[in-house]
mmCIF file of C-alpha atoms and ligand atoms in Angstrom:
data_model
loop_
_atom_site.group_PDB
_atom_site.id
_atom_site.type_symbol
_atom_site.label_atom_id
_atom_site.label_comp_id
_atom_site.label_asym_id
_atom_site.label_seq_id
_atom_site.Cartn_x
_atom_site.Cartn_y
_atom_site.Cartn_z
ATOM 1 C CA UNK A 1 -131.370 -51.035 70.640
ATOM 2 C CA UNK A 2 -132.942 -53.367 68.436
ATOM 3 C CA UNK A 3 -130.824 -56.316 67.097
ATOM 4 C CA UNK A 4 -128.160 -55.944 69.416
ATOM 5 C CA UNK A 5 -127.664 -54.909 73.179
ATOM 6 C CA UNK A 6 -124.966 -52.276 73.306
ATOM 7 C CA UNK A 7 -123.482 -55.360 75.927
ATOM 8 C CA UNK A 8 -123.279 -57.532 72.814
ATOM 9 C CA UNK A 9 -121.492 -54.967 70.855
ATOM 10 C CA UNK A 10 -119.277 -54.031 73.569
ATOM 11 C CA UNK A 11 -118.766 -57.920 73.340
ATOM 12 C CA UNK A 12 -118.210 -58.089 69.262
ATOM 13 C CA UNK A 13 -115.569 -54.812 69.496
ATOM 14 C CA UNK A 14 -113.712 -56.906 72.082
ATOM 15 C CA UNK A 15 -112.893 -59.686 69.710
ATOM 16 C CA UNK A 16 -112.572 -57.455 66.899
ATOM 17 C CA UNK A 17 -109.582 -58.232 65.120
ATOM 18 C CA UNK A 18 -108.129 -55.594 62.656
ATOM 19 C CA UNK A 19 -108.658 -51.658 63.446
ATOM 20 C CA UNK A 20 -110.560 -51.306 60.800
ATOM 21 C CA UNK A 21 -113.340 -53.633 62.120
ATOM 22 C CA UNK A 22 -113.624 -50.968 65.296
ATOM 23 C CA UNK A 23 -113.556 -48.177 63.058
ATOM 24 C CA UNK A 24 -116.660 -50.036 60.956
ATOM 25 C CA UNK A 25 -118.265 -50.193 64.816
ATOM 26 C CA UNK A 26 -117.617 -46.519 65.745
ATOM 27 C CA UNK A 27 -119.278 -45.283 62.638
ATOM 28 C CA UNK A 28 -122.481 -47.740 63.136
ATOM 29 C CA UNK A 29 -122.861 -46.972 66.986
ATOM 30 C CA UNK A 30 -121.261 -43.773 67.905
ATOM 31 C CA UNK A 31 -120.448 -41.612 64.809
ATOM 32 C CA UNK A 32 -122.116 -39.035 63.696
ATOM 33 C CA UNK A 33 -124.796 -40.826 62.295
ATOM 34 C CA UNK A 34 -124.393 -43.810 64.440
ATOM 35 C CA UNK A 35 -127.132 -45.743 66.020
ATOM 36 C CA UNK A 36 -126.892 -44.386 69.219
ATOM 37 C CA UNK A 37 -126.403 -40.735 68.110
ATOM 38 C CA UNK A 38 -129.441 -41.074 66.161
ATOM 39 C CA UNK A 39 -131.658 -42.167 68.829
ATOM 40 C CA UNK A 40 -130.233 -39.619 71.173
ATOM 41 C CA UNK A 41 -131.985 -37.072 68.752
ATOM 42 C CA UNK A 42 -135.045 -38.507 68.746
ATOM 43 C CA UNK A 43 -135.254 -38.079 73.202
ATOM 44 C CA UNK A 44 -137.035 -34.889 72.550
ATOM 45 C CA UNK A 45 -139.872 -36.252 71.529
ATOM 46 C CA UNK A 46 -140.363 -38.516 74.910
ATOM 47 C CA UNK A 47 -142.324 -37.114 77.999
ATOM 48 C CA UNK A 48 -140.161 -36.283 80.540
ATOM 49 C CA UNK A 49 -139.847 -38.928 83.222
ATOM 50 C CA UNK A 50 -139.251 -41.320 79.981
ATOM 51 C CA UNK A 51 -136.693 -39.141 78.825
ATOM 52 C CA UNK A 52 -134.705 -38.945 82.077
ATOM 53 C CA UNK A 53 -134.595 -42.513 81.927
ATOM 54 C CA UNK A 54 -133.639 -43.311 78.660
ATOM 55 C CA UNK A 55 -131.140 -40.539 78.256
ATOM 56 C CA UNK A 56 -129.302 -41.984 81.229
ATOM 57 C CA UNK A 57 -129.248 -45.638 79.438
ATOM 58 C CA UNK A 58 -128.089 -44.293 75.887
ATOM 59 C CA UNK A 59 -125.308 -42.362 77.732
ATOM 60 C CA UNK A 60 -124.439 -45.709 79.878
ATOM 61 C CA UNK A 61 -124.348 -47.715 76.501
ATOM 62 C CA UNK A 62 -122.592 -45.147 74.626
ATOM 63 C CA UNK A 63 -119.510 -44.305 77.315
ATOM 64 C CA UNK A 64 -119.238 -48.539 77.515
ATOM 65 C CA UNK A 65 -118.996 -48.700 73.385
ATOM 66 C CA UNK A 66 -116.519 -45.913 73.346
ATOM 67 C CA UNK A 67 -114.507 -47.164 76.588
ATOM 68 C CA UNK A 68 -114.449 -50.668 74.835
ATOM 69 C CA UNK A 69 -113.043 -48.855 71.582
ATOM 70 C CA UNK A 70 -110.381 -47.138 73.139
ATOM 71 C CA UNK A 71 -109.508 -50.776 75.128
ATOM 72 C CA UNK A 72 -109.149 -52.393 71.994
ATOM 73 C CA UNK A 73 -107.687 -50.410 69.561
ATOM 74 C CA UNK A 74 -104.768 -49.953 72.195
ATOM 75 C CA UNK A 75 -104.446 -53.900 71.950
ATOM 76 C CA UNK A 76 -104.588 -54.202 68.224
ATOM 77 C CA UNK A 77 -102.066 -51.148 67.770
ATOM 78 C CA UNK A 78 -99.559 -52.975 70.284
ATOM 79 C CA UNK A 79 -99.836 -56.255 69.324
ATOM 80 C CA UNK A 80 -99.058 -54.370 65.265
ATOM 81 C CA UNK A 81 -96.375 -52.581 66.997
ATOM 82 C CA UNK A 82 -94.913 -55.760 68.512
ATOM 83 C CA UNK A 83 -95.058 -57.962 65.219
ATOM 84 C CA UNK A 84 -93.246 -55.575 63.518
ATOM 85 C CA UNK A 85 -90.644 -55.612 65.695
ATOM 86 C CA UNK A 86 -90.613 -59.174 65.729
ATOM 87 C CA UNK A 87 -90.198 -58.428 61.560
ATOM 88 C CA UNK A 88 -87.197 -56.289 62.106
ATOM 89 C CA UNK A 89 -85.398 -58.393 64.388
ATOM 90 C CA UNK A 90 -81.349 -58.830 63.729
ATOM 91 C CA UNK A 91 -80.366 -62.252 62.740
ATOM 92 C CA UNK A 92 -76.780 -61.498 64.645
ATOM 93 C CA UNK A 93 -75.926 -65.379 63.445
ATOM 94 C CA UNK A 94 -76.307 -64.758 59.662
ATOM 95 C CA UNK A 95 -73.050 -64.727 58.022
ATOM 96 C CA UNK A 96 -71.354 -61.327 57.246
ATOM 97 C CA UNK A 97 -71.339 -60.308 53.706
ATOM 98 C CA UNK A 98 -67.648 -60.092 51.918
ATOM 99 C CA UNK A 99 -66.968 -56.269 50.862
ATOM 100 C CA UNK A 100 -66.325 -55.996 47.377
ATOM 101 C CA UNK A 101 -62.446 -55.438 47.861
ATOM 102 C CA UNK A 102 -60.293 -54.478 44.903
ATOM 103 C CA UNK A 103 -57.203 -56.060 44.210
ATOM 104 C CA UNK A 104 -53.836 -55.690 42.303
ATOM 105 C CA UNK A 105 -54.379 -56.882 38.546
ATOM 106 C CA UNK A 106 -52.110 -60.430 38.067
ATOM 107 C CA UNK A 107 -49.992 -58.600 35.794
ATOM 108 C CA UNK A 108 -49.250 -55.744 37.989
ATOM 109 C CA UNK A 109 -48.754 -58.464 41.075
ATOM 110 C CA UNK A 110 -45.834 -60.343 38.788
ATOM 111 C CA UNK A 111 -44.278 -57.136 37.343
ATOM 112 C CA UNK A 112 -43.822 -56.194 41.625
ATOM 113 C CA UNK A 113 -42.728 -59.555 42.509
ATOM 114 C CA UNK A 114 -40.165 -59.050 39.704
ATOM 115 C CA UNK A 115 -39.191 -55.840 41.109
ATOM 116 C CA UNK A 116 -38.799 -57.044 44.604
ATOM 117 C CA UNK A 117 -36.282 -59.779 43.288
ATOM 118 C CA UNK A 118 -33.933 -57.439 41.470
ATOM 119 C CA UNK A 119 -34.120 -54.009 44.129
ATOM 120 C CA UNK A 120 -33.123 -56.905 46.349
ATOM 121 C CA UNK A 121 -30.192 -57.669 44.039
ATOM 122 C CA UNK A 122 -29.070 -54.156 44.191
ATOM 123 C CA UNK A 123 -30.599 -52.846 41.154
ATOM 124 C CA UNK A 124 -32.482 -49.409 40.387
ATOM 125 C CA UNK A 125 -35.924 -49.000 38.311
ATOM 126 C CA UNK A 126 -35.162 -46.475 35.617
ATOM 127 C CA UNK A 127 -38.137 -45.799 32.708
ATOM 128 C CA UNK A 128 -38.249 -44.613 29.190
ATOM 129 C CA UNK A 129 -40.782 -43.106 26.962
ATOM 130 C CA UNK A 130 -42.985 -45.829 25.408
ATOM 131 C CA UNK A 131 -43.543 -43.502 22.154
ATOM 132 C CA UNK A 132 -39.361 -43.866 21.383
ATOM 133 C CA UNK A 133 -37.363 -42.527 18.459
ATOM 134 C CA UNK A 134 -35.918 -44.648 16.593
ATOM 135 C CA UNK A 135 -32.329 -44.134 17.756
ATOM 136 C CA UNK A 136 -33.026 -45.118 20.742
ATOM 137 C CA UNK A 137 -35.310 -48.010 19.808
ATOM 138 C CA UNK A 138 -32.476 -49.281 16.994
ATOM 139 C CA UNK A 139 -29.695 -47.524 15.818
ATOM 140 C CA UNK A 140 -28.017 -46.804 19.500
ATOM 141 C CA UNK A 141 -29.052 -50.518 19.904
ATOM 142 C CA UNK A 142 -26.854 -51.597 17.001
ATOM 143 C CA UNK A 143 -29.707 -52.439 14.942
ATOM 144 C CA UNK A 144 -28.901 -51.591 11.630
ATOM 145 C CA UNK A 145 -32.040 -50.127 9.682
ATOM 146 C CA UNK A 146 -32.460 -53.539 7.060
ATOM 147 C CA UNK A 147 -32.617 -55.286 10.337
ATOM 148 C CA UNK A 148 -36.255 -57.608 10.317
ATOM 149 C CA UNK A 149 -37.301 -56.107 13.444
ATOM 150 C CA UNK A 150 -37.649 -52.496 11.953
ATOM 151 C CA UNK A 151 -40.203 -53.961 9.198
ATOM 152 C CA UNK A 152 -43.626 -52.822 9.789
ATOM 153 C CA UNK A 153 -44.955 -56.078 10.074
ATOM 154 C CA UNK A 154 -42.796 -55.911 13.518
ATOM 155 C CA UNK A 155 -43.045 -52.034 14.656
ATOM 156 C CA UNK A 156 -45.792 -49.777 15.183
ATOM 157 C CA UNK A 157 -44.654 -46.283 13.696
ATOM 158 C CA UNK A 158 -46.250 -43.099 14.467
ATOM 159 C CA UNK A 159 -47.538 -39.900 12.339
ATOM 160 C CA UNK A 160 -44.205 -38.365 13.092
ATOM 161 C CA UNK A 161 -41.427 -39.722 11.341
ATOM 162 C CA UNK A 162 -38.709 -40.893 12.912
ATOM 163 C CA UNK A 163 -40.710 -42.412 16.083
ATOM 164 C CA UNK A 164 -41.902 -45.762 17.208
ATOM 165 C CA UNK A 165 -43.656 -47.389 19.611
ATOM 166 C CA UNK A 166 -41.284 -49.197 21.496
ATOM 167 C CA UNK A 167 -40.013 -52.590 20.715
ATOM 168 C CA UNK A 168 -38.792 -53.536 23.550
ATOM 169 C CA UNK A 169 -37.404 -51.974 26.519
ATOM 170 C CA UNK A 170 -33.756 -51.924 25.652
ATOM 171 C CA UNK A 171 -33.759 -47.994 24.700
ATOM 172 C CA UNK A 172 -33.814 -47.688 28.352
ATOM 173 C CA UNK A 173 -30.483 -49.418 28.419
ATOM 174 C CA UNK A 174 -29.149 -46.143 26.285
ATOM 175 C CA UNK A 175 -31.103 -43.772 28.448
ATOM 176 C CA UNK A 176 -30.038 -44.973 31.800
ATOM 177 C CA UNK A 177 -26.146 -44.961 30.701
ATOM 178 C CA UNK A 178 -26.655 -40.994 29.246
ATOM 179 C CA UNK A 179 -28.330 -39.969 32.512
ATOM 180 C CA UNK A 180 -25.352 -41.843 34.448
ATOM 181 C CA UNK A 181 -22.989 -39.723 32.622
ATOM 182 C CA UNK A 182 -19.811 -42.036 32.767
ATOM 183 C CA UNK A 183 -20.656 -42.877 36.675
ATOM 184 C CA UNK A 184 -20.356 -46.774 37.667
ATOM 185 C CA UNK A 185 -22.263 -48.864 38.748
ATOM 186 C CA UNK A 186 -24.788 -48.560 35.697
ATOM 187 C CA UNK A 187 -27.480 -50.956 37.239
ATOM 188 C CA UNK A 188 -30.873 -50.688 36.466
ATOM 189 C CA UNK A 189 -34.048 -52.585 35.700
ATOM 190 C CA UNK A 190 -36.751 -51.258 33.431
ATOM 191 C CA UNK A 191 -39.777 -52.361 33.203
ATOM 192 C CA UNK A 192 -42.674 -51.335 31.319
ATOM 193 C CA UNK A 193 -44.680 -51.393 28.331
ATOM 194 C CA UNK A 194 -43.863 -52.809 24.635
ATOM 195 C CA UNK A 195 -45.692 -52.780 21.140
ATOM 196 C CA UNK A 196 -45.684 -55.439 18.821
ATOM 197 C CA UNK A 197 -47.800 -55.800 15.702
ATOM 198 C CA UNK A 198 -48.590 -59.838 16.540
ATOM 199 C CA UNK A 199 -51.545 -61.570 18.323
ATOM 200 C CA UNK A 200 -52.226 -64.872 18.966
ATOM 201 C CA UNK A 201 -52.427 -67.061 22.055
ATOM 202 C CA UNK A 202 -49.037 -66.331 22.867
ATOM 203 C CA UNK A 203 -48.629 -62.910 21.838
ATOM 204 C CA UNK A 204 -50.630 -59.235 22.769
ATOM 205 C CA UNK A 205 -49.740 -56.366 20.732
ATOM 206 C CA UNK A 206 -49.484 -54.430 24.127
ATOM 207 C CA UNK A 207 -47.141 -56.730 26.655
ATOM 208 C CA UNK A 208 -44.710 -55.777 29.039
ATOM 209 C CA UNK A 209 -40.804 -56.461 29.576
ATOM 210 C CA UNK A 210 -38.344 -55.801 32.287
ATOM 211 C CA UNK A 211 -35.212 -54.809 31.109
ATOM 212 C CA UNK A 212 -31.688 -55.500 33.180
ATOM 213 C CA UNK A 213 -28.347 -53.542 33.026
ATOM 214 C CA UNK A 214 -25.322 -53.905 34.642
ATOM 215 C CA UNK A 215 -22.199 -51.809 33.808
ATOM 216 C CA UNK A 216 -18.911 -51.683 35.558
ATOM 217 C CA UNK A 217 -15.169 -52.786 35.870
ATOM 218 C CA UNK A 218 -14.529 -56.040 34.767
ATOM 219 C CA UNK A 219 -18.483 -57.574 34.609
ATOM 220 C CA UNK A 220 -18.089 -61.257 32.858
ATOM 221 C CA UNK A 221 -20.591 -63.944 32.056
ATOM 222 C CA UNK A 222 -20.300 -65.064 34.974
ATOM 223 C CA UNK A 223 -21.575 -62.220 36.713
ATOM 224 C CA UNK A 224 -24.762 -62.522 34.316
ATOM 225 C CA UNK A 225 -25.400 -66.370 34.750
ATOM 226 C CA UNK A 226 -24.940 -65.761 38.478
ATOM 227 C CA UNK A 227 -27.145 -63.079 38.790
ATOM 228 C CA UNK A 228 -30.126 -64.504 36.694
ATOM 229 C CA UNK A 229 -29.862 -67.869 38.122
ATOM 230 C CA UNK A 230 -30.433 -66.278 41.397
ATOM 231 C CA UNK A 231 -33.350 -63.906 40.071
ATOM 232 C CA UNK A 232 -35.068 -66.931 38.160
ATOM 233 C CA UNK A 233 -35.155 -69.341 41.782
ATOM 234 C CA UNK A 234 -36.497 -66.748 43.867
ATOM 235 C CA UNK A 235 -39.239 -65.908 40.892
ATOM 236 C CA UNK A 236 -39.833 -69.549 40.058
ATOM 237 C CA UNK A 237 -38.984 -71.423 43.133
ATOM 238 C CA UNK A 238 -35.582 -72.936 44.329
ATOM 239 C CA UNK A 239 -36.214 -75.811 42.381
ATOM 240 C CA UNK A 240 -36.601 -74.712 39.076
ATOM 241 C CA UNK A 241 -33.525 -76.023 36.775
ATOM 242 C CA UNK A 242 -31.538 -73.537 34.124
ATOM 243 C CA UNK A 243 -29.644 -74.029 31.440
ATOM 244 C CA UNK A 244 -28.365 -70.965 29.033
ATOM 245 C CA UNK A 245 -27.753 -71.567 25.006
ATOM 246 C CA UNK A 246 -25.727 -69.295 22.864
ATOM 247 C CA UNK A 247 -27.803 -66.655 20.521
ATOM 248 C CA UNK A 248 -27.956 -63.898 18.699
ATOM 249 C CA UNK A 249 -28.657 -60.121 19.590
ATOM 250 C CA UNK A 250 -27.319 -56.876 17.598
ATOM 251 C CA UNK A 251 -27.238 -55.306 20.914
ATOM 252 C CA UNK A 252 -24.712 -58.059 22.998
ATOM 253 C CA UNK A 253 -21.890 -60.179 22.395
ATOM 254 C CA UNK A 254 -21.818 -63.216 23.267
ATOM 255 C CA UNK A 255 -25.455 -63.272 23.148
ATOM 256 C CA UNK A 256 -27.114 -66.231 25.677
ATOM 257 C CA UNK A 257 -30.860 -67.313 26.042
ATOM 258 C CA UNK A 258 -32.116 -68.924 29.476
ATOM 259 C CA UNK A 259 -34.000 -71.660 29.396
ATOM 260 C CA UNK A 260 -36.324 -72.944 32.882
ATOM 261 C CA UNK A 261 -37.424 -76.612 32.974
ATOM 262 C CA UNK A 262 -41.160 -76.655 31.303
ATOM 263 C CA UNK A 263 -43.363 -76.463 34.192
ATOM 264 C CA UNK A 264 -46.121 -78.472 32.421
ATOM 265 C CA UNK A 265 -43.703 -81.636 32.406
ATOM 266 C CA UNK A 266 -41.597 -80.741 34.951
ATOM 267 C CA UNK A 267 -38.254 -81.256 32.043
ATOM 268 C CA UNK A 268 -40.029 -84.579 30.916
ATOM 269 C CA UNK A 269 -40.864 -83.160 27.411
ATOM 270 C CA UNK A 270 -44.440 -82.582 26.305
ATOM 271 C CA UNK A 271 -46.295 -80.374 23.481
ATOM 272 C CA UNK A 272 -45.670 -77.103 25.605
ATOM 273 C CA UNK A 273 -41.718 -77.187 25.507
ATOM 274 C CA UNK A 274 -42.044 -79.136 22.228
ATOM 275 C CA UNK A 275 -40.442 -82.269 23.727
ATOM 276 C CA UNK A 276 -37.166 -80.429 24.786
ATOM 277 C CA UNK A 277 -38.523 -80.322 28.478
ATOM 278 C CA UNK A 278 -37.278 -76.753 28.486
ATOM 279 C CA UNK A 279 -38.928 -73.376 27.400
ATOM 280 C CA UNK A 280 -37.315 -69.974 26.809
ATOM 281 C CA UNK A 281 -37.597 -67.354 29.779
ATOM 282 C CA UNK A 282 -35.028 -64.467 28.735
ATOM 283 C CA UNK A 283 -32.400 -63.194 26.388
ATOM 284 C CA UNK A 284 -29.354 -61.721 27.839
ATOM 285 C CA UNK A 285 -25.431 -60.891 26.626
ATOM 286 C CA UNK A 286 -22.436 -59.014 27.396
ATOM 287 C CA UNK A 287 -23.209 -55.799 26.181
ATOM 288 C CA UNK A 288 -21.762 -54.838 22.956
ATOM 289 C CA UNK A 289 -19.219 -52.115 22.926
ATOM 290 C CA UNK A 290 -21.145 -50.130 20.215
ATOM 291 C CA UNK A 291 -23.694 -50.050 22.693
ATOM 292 C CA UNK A 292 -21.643 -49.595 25.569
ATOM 293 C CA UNK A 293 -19.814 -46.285 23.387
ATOM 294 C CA UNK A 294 -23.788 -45.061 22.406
ATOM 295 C CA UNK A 295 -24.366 -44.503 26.488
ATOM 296 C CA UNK A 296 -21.128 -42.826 26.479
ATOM 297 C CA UNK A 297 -18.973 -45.602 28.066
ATOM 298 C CA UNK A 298 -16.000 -46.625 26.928
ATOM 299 C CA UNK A 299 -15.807 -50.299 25.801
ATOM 300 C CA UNK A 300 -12.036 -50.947 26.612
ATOM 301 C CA UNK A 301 -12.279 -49.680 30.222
ATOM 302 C CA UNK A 302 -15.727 -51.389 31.395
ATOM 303 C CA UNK A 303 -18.204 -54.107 30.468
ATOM 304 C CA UNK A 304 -22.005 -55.088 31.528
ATOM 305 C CA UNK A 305 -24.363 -57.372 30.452
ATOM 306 C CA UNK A 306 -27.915 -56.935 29.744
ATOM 307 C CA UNK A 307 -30.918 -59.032 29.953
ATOM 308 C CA UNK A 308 -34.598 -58.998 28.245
ATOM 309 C CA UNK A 309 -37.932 -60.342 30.072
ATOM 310 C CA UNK A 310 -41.671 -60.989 29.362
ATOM 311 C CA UNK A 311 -43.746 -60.357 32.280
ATOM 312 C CA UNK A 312 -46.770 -62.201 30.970
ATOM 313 C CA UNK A 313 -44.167 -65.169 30.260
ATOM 314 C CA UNK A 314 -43.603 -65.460 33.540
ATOM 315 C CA UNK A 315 -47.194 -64.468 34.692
ATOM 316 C CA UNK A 316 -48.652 -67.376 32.560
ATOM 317 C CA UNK A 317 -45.961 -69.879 34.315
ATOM 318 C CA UNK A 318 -46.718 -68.667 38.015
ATOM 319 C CA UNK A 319 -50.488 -69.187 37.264
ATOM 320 C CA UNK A 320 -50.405 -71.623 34.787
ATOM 321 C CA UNK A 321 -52.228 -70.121 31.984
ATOM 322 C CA UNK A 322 -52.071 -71.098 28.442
ATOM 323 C CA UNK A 323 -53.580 -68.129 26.977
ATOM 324 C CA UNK A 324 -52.416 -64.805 27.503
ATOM 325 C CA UNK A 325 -55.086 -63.058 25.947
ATOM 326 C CA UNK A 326 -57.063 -63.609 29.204
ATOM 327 C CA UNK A 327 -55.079 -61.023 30.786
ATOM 328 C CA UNK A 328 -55.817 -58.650 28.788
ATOM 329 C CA UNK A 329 -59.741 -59.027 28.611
ATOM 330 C CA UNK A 330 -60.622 -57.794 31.875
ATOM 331 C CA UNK A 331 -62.969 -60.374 32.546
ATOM 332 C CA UNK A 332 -63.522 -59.847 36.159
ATOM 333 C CA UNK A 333 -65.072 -63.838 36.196
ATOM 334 C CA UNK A 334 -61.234 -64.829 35.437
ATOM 335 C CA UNK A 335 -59.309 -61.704 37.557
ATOM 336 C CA UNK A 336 -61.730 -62.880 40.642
ATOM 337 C CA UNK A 337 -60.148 -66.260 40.688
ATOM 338 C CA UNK A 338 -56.800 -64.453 41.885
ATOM 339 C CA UNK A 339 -58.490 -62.745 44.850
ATOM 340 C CA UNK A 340 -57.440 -65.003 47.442
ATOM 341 C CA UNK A 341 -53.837 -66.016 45.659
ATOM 342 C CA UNK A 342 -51.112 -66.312 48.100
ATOM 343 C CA UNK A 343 -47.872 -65.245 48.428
ATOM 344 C CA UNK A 344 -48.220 -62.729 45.416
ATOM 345 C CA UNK A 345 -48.968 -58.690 46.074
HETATM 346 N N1 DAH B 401 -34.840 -56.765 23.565
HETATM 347 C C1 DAH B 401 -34.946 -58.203 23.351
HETATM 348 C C2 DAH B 401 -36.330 -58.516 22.846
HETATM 349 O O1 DAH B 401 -37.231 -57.774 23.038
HETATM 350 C C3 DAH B 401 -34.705 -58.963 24.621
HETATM 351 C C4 DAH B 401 -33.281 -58.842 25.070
HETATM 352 C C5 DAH B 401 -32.345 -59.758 24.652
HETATM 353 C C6 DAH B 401 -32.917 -57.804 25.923
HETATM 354 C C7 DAH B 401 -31.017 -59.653 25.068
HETATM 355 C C8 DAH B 401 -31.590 -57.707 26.353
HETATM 356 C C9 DAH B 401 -30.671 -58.648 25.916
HETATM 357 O O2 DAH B 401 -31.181 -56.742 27.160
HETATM 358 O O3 DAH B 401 -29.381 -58.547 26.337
HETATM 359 O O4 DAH B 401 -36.537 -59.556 22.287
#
């Protein structure tokens, strides 16, 4: 077998190291044209005792090649078998991946939190359109039509005359008496949606308000600085300090703002709160009686008072933003940073 014994390539395929190597070896010893084969064919032409003896050697070599074959492709295949294994083994100490949770929008968190303070308080939630006529919007409001806030730098008006996107909530205030129908207690919260041609740091054209009512026998002032005293510590913390001021709404008399200490300065006075150390949070009043007789109550046999809220007012003070365009931009690199916010829905 000239330049190798079939012992030395029984030798080589034993070390061979990749199965293509032994597939190189089959084909040059035992294939079809293979070195062996070939010489197998060529017996013929030997005399017969010569023949015998040969033909038993070239069997002999040619079982030990293929025997070695078989031997060592089974090693290569397992030892294949087992790295890949070793490839695809679980790391059960890596650190789990965090799902990619939703979560309540900031906004939507406050406006609850709000909620939860007030149902608490006794108060029902009661909605309105947010496309509103205008007698509902105004005129049942007591705003008389010269009034500033119908101008159209103010309102948004629709193709159809006579309707508005809502100002405010307060046309809920008129709804929620007319589906009460003379019963008492009127008292409702509303929030929702508002339109407002302005924007700037400090004002969206889209926001949201919640709107208060309370109607009964005999509701005072008192009951209204009581009640949103009590609302504004459990929204802002016991802490907080009030303070109302006297103001001026179409839709209450006497009309009241609340102030909170300026959470920037904590009531020290800065640029925020413009030195005052306080900063505006609501307006409220008793309810006028040409209100009170546009829900179909009777002003000299009950009273209520009413109060007006921004929920991104309050949503920029619990988080401590100073531009409340950012929750409108849906910049999930911003929302994220609320993921893990306590205490909050
Ligand atoms: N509607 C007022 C506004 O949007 C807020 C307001 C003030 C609501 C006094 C009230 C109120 O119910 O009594 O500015």
């Amino acid at each position: 077998m000239d330049e190798l014994s079939w012992q030395e390539v029984v030798a080589a395929i034993s070390q061979a190291s990749t199965l293509a190597e032994l597939k190189d070896w089959r084909t040059r010893w035992v294939g079809k044209h293979g070195r062996i084969t070939e010489l197998m064919k060529g017996l013929s032409d030997l005399p017969p005792e010569e023949r015998r003896r040969r033909g038993q050697e070239l069997n002999q070599a040619r079982e030990a090649i293929l025997a070695a074959l078989t031997q060592r492709e089974q090693v290569l295949t397992d030892r294949a078998e087992e790295r890949a294994l070793e490839a695809e083994r679980w790391d059960l100490t890596l650190p789990g991946r965090e799902p990619d949770t939703g979560m309540l929008h900031p906004l939507t968190r406050v406006r609850r939190r709000i909620e939860d303070v007030l149902l608490r308080l006794g108060f029902s939630l009661a909605y309105g359109p947010q496309v509103e006529s205008e007698w509902y919007n105004f005129e049942a409001l007591n705003i008389p039509p010269n009034h500033p806030a119908r101008e159209m730098q103010d309102s948004f008006f629709v193709d159809i005359p006579g309707l508005v996107l809502r100002t405010h909530t307060s046309p809920v205030q008129i709804r929620a008496m007319e589906q009460h129908q003379g019963r008492l207690p009127v008292k409702i919260i509303a929030p929702g949606l508002t339109y407002r041609r302005d924007d700037d740091a400090t004002h969206v054209p889209m926001f949201q308000q919640v709107e208060g009512l309370v109607v009964d026998h005999g509701i005072s002032v008192a009951d209204l600085m009581g009640t949103l005293t009590v609302m504004v510590q459990e929204l802002l913390g016991g802490s907080v300090r009030t303070r109302f001021r006297s103001s001026y709404f179409p839709f209450t008399e006497p009309s009241l703002e609340m102030d909170v200490t300026c959470a920037v300065c904590q009531g020290q006075g800065c640029r925020v709160c413009k030195e005052t150390g306080w900063v505006e949070i609501l307006g409220s009043g008793l309810v006028h009686p040409t209100v009170l007789r546009n829900g179909g109550y009777d002003p000299d046999q009950v009273s209520g008072f009413a109060f007006g809220m921004g929920i991104e007012r309050i949503a920029m003070r619990l988080y401590g933003l100073d531009d409340l365009r950012l929750l409108y931009q849906n910049d999930l690199r911003f929302l994220r940073g609320f993921r893990h916010q306590g205490g909050l829905r």
